[in-house]
XYZ file of C-alpha atoms in Angstrom:
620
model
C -45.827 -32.760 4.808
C -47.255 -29.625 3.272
C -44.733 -27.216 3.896
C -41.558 -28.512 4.002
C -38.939 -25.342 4.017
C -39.768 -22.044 5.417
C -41.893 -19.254 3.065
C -40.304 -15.458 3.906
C -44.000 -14.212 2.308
C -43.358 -10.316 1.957
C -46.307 -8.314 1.430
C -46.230 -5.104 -0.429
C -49.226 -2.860 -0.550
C -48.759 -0.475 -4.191
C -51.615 1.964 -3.812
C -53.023 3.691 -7.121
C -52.004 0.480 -8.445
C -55.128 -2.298 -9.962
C -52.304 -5.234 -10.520
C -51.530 -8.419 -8.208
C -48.528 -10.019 -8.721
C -46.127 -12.303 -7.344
C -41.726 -13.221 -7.542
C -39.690 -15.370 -6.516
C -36.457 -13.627 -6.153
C -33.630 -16.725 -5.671
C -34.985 -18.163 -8.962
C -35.662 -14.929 -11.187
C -38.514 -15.785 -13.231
C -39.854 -11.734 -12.657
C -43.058 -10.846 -12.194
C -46.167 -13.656 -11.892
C -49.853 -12.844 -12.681
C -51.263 -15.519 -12.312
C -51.647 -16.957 -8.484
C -52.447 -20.373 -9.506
C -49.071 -20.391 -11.172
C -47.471 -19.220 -7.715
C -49.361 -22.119 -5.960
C -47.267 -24.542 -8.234
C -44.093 -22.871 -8.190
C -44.729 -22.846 -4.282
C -45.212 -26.409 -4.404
C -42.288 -27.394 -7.085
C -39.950 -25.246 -4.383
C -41.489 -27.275 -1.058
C -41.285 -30.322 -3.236
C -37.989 -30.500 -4.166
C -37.032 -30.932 -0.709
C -36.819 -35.210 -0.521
C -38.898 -36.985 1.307
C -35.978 -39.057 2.977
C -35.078 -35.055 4.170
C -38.381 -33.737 5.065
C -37.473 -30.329 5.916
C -34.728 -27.823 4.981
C -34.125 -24.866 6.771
C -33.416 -23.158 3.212
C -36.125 -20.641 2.674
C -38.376 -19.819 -0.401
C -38.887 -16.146 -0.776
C -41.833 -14.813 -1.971
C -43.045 -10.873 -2.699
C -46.774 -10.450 -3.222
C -47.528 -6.935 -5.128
C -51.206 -5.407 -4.673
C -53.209 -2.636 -3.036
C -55.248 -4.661 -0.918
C -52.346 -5.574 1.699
C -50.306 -3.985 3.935
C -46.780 -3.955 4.084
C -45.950 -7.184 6.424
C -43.705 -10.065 6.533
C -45.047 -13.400 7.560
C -42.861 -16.579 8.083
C -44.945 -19.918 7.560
C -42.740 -22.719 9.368
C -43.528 -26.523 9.099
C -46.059 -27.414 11.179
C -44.242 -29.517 14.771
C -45.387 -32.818 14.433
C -45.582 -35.298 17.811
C -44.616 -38.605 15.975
C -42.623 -39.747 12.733
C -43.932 -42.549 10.469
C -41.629 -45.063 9.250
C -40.935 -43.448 6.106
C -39.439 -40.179 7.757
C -36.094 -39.708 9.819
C -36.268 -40.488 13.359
C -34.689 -36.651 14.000
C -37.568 -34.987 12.147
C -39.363 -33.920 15.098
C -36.004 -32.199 16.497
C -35.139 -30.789 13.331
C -38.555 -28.861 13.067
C -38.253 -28.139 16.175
C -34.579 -26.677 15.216
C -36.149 -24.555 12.489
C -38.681 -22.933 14.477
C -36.658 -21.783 16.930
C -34.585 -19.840 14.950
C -37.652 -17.494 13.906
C -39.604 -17.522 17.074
C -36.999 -15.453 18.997
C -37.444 -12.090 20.127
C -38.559 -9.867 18.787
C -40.527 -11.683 16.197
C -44.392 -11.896 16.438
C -45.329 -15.238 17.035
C -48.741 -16.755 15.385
C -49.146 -19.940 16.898
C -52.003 -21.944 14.505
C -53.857 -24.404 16.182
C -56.785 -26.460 14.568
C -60.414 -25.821 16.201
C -61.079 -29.338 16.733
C -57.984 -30.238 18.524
C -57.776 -29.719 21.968
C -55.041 -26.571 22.793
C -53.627 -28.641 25.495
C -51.926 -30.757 22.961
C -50.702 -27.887 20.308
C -47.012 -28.240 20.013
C -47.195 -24.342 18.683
C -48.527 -23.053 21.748
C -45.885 -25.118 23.600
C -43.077 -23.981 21.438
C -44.402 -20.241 22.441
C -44.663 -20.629 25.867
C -40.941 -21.363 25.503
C -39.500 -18.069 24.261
C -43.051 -16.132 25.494
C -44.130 -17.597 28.490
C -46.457 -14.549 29.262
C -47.542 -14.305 26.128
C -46.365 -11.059 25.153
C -45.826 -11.661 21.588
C -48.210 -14.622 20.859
C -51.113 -14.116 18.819
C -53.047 -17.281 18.921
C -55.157 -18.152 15.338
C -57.494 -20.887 15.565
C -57.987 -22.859 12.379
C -61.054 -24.541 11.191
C -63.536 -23.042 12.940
C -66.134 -24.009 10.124
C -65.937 -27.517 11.266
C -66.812 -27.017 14.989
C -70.358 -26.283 16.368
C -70.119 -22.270 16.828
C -70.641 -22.292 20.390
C -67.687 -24.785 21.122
C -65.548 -22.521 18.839
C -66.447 -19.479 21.145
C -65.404 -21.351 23.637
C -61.839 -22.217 22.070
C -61.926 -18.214 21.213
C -62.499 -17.014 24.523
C -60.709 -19.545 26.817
C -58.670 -18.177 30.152
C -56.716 -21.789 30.532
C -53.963 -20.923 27.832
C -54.428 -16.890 28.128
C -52.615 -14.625 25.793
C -52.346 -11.084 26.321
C -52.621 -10.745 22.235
C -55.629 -12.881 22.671
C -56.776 -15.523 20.341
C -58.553 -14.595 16.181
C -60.417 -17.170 14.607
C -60.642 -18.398 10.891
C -62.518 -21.152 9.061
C -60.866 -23.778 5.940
C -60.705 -22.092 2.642
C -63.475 -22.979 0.131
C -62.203 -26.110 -2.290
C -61.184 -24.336 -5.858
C -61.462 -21.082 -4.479
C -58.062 -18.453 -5.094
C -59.619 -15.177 -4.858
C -58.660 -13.503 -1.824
C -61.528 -11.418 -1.906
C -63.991 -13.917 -2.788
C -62.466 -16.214 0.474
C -62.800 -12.659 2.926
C -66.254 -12.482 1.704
C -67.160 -16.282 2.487
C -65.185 -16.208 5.726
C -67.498 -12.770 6.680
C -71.259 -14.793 5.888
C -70.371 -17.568 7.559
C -69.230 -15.404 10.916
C -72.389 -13.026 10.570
C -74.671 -15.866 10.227
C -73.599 -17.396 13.407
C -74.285 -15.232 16.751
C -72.423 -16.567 18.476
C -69.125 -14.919 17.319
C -70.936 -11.655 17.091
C -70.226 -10.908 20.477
C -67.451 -8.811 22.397
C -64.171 -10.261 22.981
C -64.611 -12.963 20.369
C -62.080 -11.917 17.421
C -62.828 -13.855 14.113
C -61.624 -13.478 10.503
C -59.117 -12.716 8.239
C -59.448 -8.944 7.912
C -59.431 -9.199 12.067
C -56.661 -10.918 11.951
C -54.841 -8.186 9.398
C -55.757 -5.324 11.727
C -54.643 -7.009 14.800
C -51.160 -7.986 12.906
C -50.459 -4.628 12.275
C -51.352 -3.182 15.377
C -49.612 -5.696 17.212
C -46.996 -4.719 14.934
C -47.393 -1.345 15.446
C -47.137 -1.246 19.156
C -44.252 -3.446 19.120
C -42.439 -0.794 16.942
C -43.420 1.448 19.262
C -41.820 -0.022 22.100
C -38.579 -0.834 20.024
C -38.004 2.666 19.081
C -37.158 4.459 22.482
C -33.993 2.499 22.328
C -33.438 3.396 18.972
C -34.302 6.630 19.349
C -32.163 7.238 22.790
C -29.436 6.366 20.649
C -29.776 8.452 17.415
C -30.314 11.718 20.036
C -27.162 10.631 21.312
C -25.547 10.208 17.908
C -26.907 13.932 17.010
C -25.982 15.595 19.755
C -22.259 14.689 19.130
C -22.214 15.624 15.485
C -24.379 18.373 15.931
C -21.610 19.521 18.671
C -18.450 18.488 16.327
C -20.293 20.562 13.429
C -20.532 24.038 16.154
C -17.263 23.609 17.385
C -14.984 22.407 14.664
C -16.445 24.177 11.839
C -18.414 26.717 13.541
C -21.763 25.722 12.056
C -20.352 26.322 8.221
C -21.658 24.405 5.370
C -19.796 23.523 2.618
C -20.594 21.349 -0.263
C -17.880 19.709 -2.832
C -19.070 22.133 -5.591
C -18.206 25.253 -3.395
C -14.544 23.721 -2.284
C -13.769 23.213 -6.515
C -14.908 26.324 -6.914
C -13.279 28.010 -3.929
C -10.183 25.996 -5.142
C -10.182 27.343 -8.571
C -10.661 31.109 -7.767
C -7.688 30.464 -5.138
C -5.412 29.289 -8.042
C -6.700 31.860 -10.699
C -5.975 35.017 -7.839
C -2.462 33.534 -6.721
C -1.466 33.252 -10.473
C -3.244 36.965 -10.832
C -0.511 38.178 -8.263
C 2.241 36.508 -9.962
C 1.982 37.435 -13.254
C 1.469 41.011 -11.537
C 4.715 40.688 -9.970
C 6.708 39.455 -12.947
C 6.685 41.587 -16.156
C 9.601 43.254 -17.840
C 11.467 44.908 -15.319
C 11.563 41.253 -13.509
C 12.316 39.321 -16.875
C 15.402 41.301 -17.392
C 16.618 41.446 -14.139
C 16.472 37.504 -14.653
C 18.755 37.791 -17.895
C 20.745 40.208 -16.165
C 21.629 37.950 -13.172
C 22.658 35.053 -15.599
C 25.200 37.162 -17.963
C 27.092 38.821 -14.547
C 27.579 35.379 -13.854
C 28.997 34.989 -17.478
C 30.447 38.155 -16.806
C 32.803 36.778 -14.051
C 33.262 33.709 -15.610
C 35.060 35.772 -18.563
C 36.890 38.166 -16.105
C 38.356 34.998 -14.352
C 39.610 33.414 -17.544
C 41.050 36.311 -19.337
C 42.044 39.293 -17.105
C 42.010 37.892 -13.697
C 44.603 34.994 -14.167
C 46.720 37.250 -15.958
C 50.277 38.216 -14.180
C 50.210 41.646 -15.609
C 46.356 42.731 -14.495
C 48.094 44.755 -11.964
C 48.871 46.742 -14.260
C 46.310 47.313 -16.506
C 45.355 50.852 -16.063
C 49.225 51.549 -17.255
C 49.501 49.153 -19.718
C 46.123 49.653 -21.446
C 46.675 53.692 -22.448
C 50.105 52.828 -24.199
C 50.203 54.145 -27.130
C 49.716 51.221 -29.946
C 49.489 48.254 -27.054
C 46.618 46.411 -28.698
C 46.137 43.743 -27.052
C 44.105 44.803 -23.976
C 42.202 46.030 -27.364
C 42.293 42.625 -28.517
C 41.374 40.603 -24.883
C 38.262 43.060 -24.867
C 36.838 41.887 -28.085
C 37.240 38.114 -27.096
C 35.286 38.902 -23.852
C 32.313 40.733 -26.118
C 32.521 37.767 -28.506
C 32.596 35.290 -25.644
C 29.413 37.533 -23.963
C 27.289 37.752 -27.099
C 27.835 34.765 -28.698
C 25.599 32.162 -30.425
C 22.758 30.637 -27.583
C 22.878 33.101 -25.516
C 19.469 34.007 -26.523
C 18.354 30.463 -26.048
C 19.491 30.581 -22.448
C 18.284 33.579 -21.747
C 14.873 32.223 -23.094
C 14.971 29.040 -20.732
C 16.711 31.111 -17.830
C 13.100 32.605 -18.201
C 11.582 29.612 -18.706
C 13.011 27.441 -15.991
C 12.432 30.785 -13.541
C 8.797 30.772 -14.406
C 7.899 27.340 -13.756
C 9.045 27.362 -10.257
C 6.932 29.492 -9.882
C 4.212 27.851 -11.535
C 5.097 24.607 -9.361
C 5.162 26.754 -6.178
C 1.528 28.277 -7.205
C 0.340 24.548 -8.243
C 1.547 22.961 -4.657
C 0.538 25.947 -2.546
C -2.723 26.491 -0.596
C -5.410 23.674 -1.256
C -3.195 22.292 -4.248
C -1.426 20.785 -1.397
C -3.678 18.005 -0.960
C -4.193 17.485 -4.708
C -0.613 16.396 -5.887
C -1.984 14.688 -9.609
C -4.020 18.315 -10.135
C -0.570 20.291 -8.852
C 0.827 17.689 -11.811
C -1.612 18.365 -14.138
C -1.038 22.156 -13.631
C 2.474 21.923 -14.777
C 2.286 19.726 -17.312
C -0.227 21.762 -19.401
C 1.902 25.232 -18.006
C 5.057 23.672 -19.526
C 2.798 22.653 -22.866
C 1.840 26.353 -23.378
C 5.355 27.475 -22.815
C 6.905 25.112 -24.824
C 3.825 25.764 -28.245
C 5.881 29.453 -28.560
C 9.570 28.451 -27.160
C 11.285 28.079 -30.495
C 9.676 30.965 -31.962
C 10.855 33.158 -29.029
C 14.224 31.938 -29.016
C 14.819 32.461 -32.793
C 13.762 36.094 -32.516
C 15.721 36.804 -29.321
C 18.632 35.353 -31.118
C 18.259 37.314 -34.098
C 17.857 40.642 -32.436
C 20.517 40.719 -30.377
C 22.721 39.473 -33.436
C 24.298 43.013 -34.110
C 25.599 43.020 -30.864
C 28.018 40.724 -31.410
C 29.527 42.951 -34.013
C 29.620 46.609 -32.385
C 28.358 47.937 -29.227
C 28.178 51.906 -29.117
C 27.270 52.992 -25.899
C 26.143 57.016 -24.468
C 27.535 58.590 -21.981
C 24.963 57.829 -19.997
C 25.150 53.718 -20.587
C 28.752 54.001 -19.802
C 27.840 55.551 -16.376
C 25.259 53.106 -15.252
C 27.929 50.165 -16.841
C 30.302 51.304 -14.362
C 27.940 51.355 -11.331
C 26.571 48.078 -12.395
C 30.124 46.653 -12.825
C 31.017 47.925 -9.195
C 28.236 46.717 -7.895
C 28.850 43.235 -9.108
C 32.646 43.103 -8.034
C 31.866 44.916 -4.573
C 29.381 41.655 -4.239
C 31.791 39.591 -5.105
C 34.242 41.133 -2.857
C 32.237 40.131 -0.221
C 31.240 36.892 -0.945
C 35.104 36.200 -1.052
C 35.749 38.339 2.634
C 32.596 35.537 3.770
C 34.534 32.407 2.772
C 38.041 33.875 4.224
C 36.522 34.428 7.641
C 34.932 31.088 7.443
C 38.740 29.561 6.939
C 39.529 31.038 9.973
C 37.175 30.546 12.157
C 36.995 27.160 11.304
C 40.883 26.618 11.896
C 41.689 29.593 14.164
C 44.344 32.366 13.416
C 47.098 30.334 14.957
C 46.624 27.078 12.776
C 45.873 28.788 9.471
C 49.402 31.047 10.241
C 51.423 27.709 10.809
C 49.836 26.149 7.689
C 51.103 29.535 5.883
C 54.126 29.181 6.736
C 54.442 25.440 6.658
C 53.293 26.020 2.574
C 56.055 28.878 2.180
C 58.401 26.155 3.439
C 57.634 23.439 1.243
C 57.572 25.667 -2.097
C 60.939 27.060 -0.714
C 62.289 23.357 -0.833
C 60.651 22.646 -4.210
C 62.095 26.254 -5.210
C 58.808 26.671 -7.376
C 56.530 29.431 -7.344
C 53.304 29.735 -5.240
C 51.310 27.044 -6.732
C 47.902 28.004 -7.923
C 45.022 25.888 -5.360
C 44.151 23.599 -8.129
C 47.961 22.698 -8.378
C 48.189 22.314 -4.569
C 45.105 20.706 -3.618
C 46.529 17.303 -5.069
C 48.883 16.033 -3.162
C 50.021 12.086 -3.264
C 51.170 10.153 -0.304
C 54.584 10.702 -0.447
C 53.710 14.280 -0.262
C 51.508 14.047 2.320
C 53.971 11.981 4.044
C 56.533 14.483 3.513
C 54.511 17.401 5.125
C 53.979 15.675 7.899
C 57.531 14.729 8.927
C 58.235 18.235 8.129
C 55.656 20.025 9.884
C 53.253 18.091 11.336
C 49.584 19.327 10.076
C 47.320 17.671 7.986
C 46.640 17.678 4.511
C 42.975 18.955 5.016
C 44.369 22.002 7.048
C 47.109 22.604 3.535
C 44.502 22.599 1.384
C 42.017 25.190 3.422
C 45.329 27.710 3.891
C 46.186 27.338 0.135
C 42.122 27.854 -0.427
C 43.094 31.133 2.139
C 45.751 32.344 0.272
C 43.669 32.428 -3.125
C 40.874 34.204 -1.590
C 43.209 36.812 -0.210
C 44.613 37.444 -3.662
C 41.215 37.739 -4.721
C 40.049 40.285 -2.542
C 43.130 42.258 -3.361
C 42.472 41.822 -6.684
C 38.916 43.023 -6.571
C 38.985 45.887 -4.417
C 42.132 47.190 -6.691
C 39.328 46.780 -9.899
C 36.723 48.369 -7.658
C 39.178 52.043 -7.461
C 40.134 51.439 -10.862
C 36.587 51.623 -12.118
C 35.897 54.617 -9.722
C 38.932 56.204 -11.167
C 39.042 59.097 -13.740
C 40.437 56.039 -15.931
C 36.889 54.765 -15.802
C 35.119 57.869 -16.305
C 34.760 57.483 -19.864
C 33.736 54.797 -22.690
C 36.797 55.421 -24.577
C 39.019 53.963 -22.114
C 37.086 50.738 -22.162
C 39.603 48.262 -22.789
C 41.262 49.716 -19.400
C 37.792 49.517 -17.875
C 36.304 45.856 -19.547
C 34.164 45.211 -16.355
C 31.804 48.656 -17.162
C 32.273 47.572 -20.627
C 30.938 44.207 -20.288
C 28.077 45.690 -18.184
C 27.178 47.826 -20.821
C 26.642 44.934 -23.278
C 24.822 43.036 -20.546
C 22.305 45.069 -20.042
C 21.625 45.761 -23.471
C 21.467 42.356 -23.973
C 18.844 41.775 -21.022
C 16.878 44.504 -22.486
C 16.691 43.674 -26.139
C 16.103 39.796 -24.869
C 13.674 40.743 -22.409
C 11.608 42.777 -24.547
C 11.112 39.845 -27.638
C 10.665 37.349 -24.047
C 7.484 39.458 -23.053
C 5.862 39.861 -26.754
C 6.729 36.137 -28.029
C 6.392 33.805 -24.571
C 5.057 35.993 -21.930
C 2.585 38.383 -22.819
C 0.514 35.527 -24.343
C 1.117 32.847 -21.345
C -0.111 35.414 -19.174
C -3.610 35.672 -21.147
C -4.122 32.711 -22.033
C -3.246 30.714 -18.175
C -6.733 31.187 -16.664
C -8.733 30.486 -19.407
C -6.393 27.054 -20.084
C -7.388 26.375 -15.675
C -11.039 26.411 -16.495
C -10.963 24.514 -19.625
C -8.626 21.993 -18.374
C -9.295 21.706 -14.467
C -13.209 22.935 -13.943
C -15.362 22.744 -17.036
C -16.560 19.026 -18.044
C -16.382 17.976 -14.255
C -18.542 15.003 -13.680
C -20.387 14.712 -10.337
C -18.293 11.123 -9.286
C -15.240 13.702 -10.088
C -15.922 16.859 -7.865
C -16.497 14.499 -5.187
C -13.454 12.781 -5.473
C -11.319 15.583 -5.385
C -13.363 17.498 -2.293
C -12.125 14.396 -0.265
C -8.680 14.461 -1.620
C -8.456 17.074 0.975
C -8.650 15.058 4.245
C -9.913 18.220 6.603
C -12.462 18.967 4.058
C -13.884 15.139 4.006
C -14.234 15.382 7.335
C -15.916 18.254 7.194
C -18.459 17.129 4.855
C -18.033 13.870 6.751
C -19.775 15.355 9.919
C -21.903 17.256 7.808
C -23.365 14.497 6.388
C -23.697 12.740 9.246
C -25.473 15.619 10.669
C -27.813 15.732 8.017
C -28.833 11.858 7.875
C -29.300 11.505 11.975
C -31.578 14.815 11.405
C -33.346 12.904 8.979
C -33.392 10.081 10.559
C -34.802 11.477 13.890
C -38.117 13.626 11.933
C -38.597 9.599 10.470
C -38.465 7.916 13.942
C -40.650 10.640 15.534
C -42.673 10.023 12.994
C -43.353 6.707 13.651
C -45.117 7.782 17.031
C -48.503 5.240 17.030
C -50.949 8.468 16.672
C -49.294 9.623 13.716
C -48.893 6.103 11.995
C -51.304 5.033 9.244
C -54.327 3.361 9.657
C -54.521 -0.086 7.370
C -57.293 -1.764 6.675
């Protein structure tokens, strides 16, 4: 058997090109000059297939390079046989038959070869056609030989209405002995036709360059035909993307390189309006928030749990008492001592990269959490390159301070509004809780808890205990307020929480008319007056702090941020990485998603209608 697996032969026309060549791409020995050397590497392939196998439904792939053929695919399929010989397998007619009918399908072109001087009745091609074609749709008919029958007998085979074909019937005679040349063979194949009338007449179809045109009109037409499904479906396909694209995004084109860009000015104008938005005044307003908390913090542990701060305003103006002289100085020294310029630096510090996180995670940052990361790392870096250095000179200037505080009439003033300000706040934070107490246990249960407290210290004969003192109570204390009076530990512990509160508020609001006294009116009562005093030496603190803050840390974050977002975010962006972070966003992939879809079924369509048989190529 000659051909003994099936040959995928792709041709590939290369106009402008002069070289013919040939590969075989399963074995990868690249391009092949020399035809003869194809013939033998066509054989060695067909060959290696045993004879005890005969065929193998394995196929040999083969590309053929050159200008002088069109762009076709032929199939050459063993040749159906009608008997074995004893040295083949007794299934070798079935397994050809097997083979063939896996190409010959729809909606392959079928070229049924039949020898001239064998009579078509007994072609097993032409059977196998009539098969999957019985009409003949699809069957091109290509009688072989012709050179060895007398010419009128092959017009007859050429022109015969007992096994019609609507693609009709080309003939072709034996190739030349020695002869490779495909030129040389066209022009051998031509004499012999032109010297023979008989197949210079209408409806008789002979040769090979015949047989090329017919294959790839044929071919043609059949495309043709296969499109309007094809292109029923792509219309289809447009329409909805082309409606998805109007509807959802209101005909807008984006591209990846607009959204980083988009992205970027987005980031640079929201950190515009932030740095806007926090210079000095903001900075020490930050430093003055954290030393009133200090502030109260000192109140509470040296004047407030005092016995005798009732009477402070009496006590303070005696004449050689120095020890509300003395209590003052350790609240100064306790205000301005060492690290309080650190953590005014990192109450900065801390206050500015929330914001920085809230800037990095807001608007399209949202869909870009590593970038959002990225954003605060570096932010933090930057911050951190002048943090020592800031926190050194903060310290440093606010040194004297700790030593003397002189204050004008004016400071004192504002001290003593800022100081009622903070205890009227305060005040009502305290009022807040209280009226939470009772509403969560009503008037009538918080009054018998009161009472049910006065009762129990009356027993112990010990003072009112302090909440931290009362709020531990073991079981056989527990136990015994419950014989005694019945309510629960829980309920103790919020009217002892009560009680302190109350003190508190009178506590407060007797400091708030003290420091709108005339006792207050002046810095040199201050050790009557240490809440205005403390103020005084808060602010200066937040101002001195605040101003080394903005020249050190601040002023050169500020210039220095969008400069660091291009370097570090935009600039050096490969193509693979602008792309990957447009469809980080999910409504923006999408977006380009239809987009692109758009586009290709656009594209797509202009090919297919191009296609149209007028506007195809002619190929000779």
């Amino acid at each position: 058997m000659v051909t003994r697996r099936p040959i995928e032969l792709t041709l590939i026309h290369t106009p402008g090109s002069t070289q013919e060549y040939g590969e075989f791409p399963q074995i990868g020995i690249g391009k092949v000059n020399d035809f003869k050397q194809i013939q033998k590497t066509l054989t060695d392939l067909n060959l290696a297939v045993t004879e005890a196998e005969c065929v193998s439904s394995t196929p040999i792939e083969l590309r053929i390079y050159s200008p002088n053929v069109p762009n076709l695919t032929l199939i050459d399929l063993p040749g159906y046989i009608a008997l074995h010989n004893r040295h083949q397998p007794a299934i070798l007619k079935e397994k050809i038959s097997d083979l063939c009918d896996q190409y010959i399908h729809e909606p392959n072109i079928i070229l049924a070869v039949c020898a001239a001087d064998v009579d078509l009745a007994n072609s097993e091609a032409l059977r196998a056609s009539r098969k999957v074609d019985p009409l003949g749709k699809r069957t091109i008919g290509v009688i072989s030989k012709m050179d060895l029958v007398e010419p009128k007998a092959g017009q007859k085979v050429l022109t015969n209405q007992d096994y019609p074909l609507n693609l009709g019937y080309v003939g072709v005679i034996c190739k030349a002995s020695g002869k490779t040349d495909s030129k040389a063979l066209i022009q051998s194949e031509e004499a012999y036709f032109t010297s023979n009338p008989e197949y210079n007449v209408p409806k008789v179809s002979v040769g090979t360059k015949v047989l090329r045109r017919k294959l790839m009109t044929v071919l043609e037409d059949h495309m043709s035909g296969s499109l309007t499904g094809i292109v029923t479906a792509v219309e289809t396909e447009l329409e909805d993307a082309r409606y998805q694209f109007k509807v959802l995004y209101n005909d807008r084109r984006i591209s990846p390189d607009s959204y980083v860009t988009e992205s970027m000015d987005t980031l640079k104008t929201q950190f515009r309006e932030f740095s806007k938005g926090f210079g000095k005044p903001q900075v020490r307003e930050e430093i003055r928030v954290m030393l009133e908390k200090r502030i109260i913090e000192i109140l509470d542990s040296i004047y407030y749990e005092s016995p005798k701060i009732g009477l402070l305003p009496k006590l303070c103006v005696v004449q050689g008492d120095k020890i509300w002289s003395a209590k003052l100085e350790l609240a100064s020294g306790m205000l301005t001592k060492s690290g309080v310029g650190r953590a005014a630096v990192q109450q900065v510090v801390d206050n500015l990269m929330k914001n920085m996180e809230k800037i990095s995670r807001h608007g399209p940052f949202i869909h870009h959490p590593e970038t959002s990361q990225r954003i605060i790392s570096f932010s933090n870096e930057i911050l951190r390159e002048n943090y020592a250095v800031t926190v050194d000179q903060v310290e440093n200037t606010i040194k004297p301070y700790k030593f003397e505080v002189e204050c004008t009439k004016q400071e004192w003033m504002e001290g003593v509004k800022r100081a009622v300000g903070l205890l009227e706040s305060q005040l009502k934070q305290s009022k807040e809780e209280l009226q939470a107490i009772k509403s969560t246990l009503g008037r009538r249960k918080l009054k018998s808890a009161l009472l049910q407290i006065q009762k129990i210290e009356k027993e112990r004969s010990i003072n009112l205990p302090s909440p931290s003192e009362v709020l531990t109570v073991d079981k056989e204390e527990e136990s015994l307020v419950t014989r005694n009076g019945g309510i629960h530990q829980k309920v103790l512990d919020k009217a002892v929480e009560a009680t302190a509160l109350t003190n508190r508020i009178s506590l407060l609001s007797t400091r708030v008319s003290v420091l709108q006294s005339r006792q207050c009116s002046s810095s040199t009562s201050k050790q009557c007056c240490p809440e205005a005093f403390l103020s005084v030496v808060a602010e200066k603190l937040a101002y001195t702090s605040a101003m080394f803050i903005w020249v050190e840390l601040l002023g050169e974050f500020f210039d220095v941020m969008p400069s660091e977002m291009d370097d570090r975010l935009y600039y050096g962006l490969s193509r693979e990485n602008i792309e990957q972070f447009a469809r980080e966003n999910e409504s923006v992939k999408k977006h380009l998603e239809v987009q692109e879809k758009k586009k290709l079924l656009e594209l797509a369509m202009d090919k297919l209608k191009s296609l149209n048989k007028d506007h195809l190529p002619k190929q000779s």
